[in-house]
Short mmCIF file of C-alpha atoms and ligand atoms in Angstrom, two decimals:
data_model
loop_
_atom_site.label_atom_id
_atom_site.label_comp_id
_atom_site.label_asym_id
_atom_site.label_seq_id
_atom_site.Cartn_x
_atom_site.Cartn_y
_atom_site.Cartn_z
CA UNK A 31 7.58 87.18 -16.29
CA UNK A 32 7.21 83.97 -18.32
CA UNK A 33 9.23 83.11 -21.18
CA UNK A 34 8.54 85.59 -24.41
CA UNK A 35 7.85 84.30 -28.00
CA UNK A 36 9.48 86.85 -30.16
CA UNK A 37 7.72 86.60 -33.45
CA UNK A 38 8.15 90.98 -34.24
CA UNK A 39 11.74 90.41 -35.58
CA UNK A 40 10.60 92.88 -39.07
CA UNK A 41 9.69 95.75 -36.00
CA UNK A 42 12.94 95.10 -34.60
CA UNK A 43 15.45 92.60 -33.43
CA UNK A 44 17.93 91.88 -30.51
CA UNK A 45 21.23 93.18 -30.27
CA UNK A 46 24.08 90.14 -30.58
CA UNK A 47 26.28 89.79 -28.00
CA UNK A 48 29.73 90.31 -30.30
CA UNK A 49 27.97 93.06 -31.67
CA UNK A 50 27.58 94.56 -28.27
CA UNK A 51 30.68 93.39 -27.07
CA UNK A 52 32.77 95.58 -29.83
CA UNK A 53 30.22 98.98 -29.38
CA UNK A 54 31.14 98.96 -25.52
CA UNK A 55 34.82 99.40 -26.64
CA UNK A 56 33.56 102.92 -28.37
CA UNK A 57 31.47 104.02 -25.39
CA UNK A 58 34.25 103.61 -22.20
CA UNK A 59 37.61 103.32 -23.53
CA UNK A 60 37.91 104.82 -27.58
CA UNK A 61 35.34 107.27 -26.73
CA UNK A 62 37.29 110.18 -28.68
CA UNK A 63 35.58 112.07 -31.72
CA UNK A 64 37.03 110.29 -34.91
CA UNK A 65 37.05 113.84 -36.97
CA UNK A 66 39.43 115.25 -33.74
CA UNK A 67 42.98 115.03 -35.27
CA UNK A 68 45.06 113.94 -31.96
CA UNK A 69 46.25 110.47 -32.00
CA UNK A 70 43.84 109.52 -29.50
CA UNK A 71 41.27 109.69 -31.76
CA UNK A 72 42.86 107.61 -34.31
CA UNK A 73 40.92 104.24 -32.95
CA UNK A 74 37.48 105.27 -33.64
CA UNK A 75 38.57 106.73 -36.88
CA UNK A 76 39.64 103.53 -38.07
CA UNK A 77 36.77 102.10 -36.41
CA UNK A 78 34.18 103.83 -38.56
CA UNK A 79 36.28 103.11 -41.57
CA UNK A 80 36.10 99.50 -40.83
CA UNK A 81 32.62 99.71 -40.49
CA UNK A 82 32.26 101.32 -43.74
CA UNK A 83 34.50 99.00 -45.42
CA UNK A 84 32.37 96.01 -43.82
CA UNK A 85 29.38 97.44 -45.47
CA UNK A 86 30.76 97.97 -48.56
CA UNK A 87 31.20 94.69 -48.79
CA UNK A 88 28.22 93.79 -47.50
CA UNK A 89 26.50 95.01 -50.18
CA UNK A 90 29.17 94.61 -53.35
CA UNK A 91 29.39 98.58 -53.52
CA UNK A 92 32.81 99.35 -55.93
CA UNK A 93 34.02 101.77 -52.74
CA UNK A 94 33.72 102.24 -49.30
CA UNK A 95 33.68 106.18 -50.34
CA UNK A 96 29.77 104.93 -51.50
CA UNK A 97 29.07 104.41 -47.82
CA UNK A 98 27.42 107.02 -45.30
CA UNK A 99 26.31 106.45 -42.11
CA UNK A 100 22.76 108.12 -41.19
CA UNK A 101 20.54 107.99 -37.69
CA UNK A 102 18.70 104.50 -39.29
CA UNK A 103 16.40 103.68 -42.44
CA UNK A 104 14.26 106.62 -42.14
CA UNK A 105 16.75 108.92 -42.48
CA UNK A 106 18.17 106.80 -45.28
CA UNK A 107 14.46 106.62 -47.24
CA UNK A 108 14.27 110.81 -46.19
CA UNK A 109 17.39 111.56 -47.60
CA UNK A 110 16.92 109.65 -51.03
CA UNK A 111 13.93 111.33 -51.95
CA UNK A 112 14.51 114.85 -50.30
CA UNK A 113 18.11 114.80 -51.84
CA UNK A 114 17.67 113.83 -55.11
CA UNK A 115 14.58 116.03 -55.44
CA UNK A 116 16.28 118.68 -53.98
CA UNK A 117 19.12 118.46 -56.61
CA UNK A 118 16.60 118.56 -59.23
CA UNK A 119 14.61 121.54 -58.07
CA UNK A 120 11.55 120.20 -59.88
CA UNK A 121 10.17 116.64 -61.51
CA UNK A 122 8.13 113.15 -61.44
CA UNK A 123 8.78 110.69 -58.57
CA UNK A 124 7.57 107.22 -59.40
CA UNK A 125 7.54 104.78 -56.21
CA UNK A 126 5.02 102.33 -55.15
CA UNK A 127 1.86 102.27 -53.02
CA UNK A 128 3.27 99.71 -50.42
CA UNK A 129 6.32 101.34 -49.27
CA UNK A 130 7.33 101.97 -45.83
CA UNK A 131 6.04 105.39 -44.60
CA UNK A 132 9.20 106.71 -44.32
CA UNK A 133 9.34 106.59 -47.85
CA UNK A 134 5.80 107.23 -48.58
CA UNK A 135 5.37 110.26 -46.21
CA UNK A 136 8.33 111.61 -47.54
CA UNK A 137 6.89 111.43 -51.46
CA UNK A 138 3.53 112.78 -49.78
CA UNK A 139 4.96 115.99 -48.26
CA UNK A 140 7.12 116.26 -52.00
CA UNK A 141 3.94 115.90 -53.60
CA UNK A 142 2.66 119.02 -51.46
CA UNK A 143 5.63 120.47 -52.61
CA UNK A 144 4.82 120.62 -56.52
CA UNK A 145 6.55 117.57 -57.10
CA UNK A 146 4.37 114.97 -58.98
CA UNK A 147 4.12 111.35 -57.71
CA UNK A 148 3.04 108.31 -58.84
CA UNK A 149 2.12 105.62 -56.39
CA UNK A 150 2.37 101.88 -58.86
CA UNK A 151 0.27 99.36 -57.01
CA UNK A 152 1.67 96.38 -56.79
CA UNK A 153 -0.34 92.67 -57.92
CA UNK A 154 -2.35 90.53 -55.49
CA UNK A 155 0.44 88.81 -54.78
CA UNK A 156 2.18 91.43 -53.61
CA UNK A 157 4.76 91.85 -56.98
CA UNK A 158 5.80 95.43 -58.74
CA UNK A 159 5.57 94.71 -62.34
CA UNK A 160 9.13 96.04 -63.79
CA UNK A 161 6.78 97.11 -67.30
CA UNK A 162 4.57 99.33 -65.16
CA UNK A 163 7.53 101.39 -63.65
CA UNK A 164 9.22 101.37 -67.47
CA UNK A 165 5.07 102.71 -68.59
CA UNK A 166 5.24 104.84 -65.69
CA UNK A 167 8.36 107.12 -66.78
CA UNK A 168 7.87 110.63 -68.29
CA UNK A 169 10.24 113.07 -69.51
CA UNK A 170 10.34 114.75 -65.96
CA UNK A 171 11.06 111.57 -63.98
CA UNK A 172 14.18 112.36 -61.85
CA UNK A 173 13.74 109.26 -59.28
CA UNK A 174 12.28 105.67 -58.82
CA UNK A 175 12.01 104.30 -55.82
CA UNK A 176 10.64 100.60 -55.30
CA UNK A 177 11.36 98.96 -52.03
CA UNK A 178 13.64 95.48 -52.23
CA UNK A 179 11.08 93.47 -49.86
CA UNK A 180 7.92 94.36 -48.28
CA UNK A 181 7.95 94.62 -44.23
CA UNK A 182 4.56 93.30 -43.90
CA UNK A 183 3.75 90.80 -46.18
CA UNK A 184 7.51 90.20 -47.09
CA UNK A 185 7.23 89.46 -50.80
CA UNK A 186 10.86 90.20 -52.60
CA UNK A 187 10.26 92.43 -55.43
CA UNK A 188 12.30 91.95 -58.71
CA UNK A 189 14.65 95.01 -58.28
CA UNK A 190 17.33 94.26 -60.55
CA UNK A 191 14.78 94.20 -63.49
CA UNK A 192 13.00 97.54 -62.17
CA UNK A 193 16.91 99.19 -62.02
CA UNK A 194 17.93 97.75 -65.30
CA UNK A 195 14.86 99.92 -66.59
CA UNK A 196 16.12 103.14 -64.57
CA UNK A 197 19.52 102.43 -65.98
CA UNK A 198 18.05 102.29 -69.68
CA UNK A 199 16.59 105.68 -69.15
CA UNK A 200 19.14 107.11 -66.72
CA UNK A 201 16.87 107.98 -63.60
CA UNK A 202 18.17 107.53 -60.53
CA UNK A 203 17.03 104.26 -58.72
CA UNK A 204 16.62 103.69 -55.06
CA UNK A 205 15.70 100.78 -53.29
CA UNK A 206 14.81 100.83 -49.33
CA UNK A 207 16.33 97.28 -48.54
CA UNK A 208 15.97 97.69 -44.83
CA UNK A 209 14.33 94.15 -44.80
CA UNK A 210 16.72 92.41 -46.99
CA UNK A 211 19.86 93.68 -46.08
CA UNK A 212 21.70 91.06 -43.96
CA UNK A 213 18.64 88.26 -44.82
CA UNK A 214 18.94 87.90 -48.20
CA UNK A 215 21.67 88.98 -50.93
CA UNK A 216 21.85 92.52 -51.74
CA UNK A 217 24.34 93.50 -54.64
CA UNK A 218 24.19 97.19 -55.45
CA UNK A 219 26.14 96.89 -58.91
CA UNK A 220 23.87 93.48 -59.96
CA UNK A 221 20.94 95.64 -59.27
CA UNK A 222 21.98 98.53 -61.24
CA UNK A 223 21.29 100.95 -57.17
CA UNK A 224 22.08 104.37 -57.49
CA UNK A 225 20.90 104.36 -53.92
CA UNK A 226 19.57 101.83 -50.97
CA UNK A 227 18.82 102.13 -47.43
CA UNK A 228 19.81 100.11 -45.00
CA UNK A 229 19.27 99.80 -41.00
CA UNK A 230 21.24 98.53 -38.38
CA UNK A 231 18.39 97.26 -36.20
CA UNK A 232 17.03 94.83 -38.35
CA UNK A 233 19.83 92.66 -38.38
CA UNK A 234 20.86 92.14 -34.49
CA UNK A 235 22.60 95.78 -34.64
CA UNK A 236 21.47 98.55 -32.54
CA UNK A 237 18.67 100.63 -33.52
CA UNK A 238 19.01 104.44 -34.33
CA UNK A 239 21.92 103.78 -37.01
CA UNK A 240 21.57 103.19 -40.16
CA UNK A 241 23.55 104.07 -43.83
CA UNK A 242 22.71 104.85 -47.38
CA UNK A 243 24.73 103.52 -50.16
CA UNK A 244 24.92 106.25 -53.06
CA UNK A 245 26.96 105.43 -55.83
CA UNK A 246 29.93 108.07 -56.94
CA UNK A 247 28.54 110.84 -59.44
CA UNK A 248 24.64 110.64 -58.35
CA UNK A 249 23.06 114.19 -57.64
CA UNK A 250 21.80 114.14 -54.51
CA UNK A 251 21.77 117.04 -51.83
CA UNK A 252 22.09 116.64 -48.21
CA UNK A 253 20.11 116.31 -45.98
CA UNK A 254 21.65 117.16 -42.52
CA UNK A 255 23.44 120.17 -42.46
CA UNK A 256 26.42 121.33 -40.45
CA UNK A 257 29.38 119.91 -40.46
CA UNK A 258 32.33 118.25 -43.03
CA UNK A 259 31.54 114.76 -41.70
CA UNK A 260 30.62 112.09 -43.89
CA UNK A 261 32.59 113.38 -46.62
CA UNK A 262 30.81 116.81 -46.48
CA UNK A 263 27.27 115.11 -47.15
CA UNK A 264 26.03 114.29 -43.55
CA UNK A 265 26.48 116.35 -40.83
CA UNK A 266 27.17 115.29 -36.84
CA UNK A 267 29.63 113.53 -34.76
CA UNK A 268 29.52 109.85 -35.17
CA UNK A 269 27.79 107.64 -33.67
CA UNK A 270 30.62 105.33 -33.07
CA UNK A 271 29.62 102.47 -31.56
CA UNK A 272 26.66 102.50 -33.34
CA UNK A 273 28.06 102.59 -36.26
CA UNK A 274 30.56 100.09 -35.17
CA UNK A 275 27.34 97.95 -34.47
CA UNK A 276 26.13 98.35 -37.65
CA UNK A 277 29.13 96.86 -39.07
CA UNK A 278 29.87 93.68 -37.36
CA UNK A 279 26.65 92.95 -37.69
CA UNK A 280 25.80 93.45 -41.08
CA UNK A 281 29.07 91.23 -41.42
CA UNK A 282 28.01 88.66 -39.24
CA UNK A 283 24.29 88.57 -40.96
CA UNK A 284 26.31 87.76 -44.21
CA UNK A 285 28.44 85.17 -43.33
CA UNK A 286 25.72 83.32 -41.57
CA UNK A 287 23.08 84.13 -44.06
CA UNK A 288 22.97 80.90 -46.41
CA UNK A 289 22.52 79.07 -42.84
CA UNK A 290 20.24 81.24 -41.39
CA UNK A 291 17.91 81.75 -44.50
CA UNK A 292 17.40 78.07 -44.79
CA UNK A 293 16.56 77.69 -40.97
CA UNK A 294 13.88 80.24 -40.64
CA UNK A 295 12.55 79.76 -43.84
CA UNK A 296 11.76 75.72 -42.42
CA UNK A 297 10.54 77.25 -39.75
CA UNK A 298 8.43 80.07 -41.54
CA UNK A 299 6.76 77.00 -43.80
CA UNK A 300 6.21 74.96 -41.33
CA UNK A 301 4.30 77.92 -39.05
CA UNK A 302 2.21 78.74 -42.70
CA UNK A 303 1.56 75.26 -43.19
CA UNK A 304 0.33 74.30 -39.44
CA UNK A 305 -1.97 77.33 -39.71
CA UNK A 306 -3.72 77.36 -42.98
CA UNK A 307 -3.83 73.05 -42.48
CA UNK A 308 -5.69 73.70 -38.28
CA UNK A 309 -7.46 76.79 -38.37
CA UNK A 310 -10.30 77.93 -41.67
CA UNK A 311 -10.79 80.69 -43.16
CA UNK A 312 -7.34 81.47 -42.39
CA UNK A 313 -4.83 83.56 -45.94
CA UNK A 314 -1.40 83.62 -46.34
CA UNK A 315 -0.90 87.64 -47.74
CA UNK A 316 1.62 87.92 -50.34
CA UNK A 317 3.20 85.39 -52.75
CA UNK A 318 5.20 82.43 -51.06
CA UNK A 319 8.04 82.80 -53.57
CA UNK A 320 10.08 84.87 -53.47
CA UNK A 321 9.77 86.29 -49.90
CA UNK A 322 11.69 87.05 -47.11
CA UNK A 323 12.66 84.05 -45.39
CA UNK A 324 11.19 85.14 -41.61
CA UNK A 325 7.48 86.48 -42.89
CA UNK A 326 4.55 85.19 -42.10
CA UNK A 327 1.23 87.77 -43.03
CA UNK A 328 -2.22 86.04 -42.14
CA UNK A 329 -5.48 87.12 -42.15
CA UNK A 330 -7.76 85.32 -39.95
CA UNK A 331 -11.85 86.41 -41.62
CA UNK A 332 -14.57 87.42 -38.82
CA UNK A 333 -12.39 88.51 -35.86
CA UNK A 334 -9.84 92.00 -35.35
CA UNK A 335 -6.22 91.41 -35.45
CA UNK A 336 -5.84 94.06 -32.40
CA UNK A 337 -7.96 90.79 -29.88
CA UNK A 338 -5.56 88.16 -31.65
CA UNK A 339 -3.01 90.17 -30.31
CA UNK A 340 -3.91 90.45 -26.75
CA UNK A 341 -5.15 87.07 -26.52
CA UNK A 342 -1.60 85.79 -27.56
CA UNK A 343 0.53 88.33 -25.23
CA UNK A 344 -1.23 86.87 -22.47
CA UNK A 345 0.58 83.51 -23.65
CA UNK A 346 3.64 85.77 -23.95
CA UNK A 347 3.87 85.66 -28.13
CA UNK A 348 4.85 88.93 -29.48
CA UNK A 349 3.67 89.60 -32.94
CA UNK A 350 1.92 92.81 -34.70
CA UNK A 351 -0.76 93.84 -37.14
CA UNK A 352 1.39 95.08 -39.84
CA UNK A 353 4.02 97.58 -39.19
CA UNK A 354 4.87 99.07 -36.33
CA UNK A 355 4.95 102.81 -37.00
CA UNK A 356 1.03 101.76 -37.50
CA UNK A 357 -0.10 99.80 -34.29
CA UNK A 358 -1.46 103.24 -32.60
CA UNK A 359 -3.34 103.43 -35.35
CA UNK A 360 -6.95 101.64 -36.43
CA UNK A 361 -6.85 102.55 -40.04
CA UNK A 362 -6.23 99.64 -42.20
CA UNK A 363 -2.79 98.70 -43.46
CA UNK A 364 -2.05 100.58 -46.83
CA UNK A 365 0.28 97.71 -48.03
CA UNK A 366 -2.49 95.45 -47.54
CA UNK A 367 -5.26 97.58 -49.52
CA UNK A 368 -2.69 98.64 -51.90
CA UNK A 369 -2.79 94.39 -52.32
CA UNK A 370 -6.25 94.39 -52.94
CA UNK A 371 -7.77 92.85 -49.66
CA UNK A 372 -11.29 94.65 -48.06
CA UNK A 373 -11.11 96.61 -44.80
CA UNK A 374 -12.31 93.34 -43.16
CA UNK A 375 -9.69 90.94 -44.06
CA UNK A 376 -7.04 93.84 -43.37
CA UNK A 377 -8.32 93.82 -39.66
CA UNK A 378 -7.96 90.40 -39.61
CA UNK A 379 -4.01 90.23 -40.54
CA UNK A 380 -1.03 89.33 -38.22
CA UNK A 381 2.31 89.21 -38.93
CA UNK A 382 4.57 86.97 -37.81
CA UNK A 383 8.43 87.97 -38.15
CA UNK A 384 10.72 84.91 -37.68
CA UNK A 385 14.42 85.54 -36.71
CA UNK A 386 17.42 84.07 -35.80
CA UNK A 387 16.81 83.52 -32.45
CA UNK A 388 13.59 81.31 -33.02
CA UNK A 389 13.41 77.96 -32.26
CA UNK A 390 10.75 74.23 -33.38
CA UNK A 391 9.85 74.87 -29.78
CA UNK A 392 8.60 78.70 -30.71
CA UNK A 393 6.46 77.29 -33.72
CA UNK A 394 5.22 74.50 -31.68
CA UNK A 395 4.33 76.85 -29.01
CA UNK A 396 2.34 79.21 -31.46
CA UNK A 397 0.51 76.51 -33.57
CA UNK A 398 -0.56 75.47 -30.10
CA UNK A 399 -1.87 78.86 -28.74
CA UNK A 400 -3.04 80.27 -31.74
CA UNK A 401 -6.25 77.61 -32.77
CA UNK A 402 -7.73 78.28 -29.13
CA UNK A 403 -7.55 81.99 -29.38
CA UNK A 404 -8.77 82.13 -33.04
CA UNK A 405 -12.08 80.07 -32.01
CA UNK A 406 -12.72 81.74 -28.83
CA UNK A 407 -12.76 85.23 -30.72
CA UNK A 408 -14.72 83.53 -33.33
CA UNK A 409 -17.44 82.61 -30.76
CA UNK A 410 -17.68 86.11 -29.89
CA UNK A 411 -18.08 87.57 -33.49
CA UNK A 412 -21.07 89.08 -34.66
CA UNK A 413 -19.52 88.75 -38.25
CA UNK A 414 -18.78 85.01 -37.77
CA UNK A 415 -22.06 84.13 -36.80
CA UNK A 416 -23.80 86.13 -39.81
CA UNK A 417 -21.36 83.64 -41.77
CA UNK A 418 -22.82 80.44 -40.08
CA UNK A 419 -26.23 81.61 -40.32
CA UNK A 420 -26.06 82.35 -43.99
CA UNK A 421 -24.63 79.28 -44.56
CA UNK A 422 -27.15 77.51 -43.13
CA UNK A 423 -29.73 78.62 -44.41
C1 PLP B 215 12.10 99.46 -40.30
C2 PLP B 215 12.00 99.95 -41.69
C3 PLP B 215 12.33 101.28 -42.02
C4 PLP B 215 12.70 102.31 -40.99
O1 PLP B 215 13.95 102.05 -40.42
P1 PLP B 215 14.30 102.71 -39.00
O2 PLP B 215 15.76 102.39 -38.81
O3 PLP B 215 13.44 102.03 -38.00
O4 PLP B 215 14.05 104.16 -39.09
C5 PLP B 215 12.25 101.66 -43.35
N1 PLP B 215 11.88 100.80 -44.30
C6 PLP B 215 11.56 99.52 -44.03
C7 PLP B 215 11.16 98.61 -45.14
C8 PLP B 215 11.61 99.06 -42.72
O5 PLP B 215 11.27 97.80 -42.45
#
């Protein structure tokens, strides 16, 4: 197989090699359950402390006691909403209309439940307006919930104003920073987090781990039961080399981040730029400031995002049409509605998720392949040549 562009690094990302090289230690050699109480299983006891420890400080949480390890961010974005609600029997959820489906579904099956929701939408830009969630509170409100960046369009929302407000009127404030953590700075106590979800795969860990930050005295209620692990609020054995993973990389992702967020964001202006400058009718989706530093959302008018696609994994470039929970299905992207673009234009969109291991060559490579493909589909659309005809007339 030729060589593969990897422009999907917001669906997922590669596993580092020091990251891999301390999980294998948990698998063959320390492969002991850390709750067993034998001295054998002392290594990966201290091994999931360290990781907890690692996120922690990852983060700026005031304990590592704040730290539990879950199965990845959808458990995380689950547990927030089903444990909080759960602890308050009854109540308002306020969250937004772009969030991850984790989190959405989750408020959708509460709402099904008797709970009330409301879903803010967010500007054309793709910005949550901190005075909408504070107009948005009612007496009943027992959670907000307003993700820390977008996954699709990648705009950074201002979520130490929105948990200022919670703080004001002491609701409990979540934040799903699965796309921030390890790319940009995330400071629980700055942003006033009661909890925030976070996901090991997203920043060169392995997927299927993940942890939630909640900060000592919040009511929340579990959500696995069973066991005492996880100081008696998540049940099941560790995963300990995932967890491990999760660790070292989050730590890694931090100490390289002022690096690494400069890089790709060059890289991320130069791929918008080279774009919107060779091919028309071409949209960058969501504000350019502030946004993650590796997204690119385009919408390219007249052709279907799903032929883009094919077209450019012939050429070996790997990129999606929004999430990727969604690319079974043809429905239009609700965080690009919720944004205020037609069904057309949403068809239209591709994302591009830079990472760390993306190089000048990459970019060159795409701003190469991608004019060609755009115009060939273009030639073949019914919709494009209604637009050159009506022009023309
Ligand atoms: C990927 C993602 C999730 C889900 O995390 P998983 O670990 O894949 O379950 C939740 N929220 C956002 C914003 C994400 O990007």
């Amino acid at each position: 197989m030729k060589k593969i562009v990897y422009l999907d690094n917001a669906a997922t990302t590669a596993v580092r090699k020091e990251v891999l090289d301390e999980m294998e230690v948990y698998f063959r050699k320390e492969y002991a359950n850390p709750a067993s109480k034998y001295r054998f299983a002392s290594a990966p006891f201290a091994a999931v402390s360290e990781a907890r420890t690692q996120v922690a400080e990852a983060i700026g949480a005031a304990s590592m006691e704040e730290i539990y390890f879950t199965a990845g961010g959808s458990e995380s974005d689950n547990w927030a909403i089903q444990g909080v609600c759960s602890a308050a029997g009854e109540g308002h959820i306020i969250t937004t209309a772009f969030e991850h489906h984790a989190l959405m579904n989750t408020c959708k099956s509460l709402e099904k439940k008797g709970f009330s929701v409301t879903f803010l939408k967010p500007s054309a830009k793709g910005y949550i307006d901190p005075k909408a969630v504070e107009d948005a509170i009612r007496p009943d409100t027992v959670i907000i919930s307003v993700m820390y960046a977008n996954n699709e369009i990648g705009t950074v929302q201002p979520i130490a104003e929105i948990g200022a407000i919670a703080r004001k009127h002491r609701i409990t404030f979540h934040t799903d920073a699965v796309q921030a953590a390890g790319h940009i700075p995330v400071d629980v106590v700055g942003m006033n987090a009661d909890l925030l979800s976070l996901s090991a795969h997203k920043f060169y860990g392995p997927k299927g781990v993940g942890a939630m930050y909640i900060k000592k005295g919040t009511k929340i209620s579990p959500l696995i039961f069973g066991g005492m692990q996880e100081f008696n609020k998540r049940a099941g054995t560790h995963n300990v080399s995932g967890i491990v993973g999760l660790g070292k990389a989050l730590e890694l992702a931090c100490e390289e981040m002022e690096e690494e967020r400069e890089r790709i964001t060059g890289l991320r202006d130069k791929l918008i730029n080279g774009i919107l400058n060779n091919i028309p009718h071409a949209k960058l989706n969501g504000g350019l400031e502030p946004r993650l530093p590796g997204n690119v959302n385009i919408s390219f008018r007249f052709i279907e995002s799903e032929a883009i696609l094919n077209l450019l994994d012939f050429k070996g470039i790997c990129a999606s049409s929004g999430s990727a929970c969604n690319s079974d299905s043809l429905e239009a992207s609700h965080v690009l509605l919720a944004i205020g673009m037609s069904h057309e234009e949403a068809n239209g969109t591709i994302r591009f998720s830079l990472g760390r291991y993306n190089t000048e060559e990459d970019i060159g490579f795409l701003l190469e392949s991608l004019p060609p493909v755009v115009e060939k589909l273009r030639a073949m659309s019914p919709l494009y040549e209604d637009f050159i005809k009506s022009r023309t007339l």
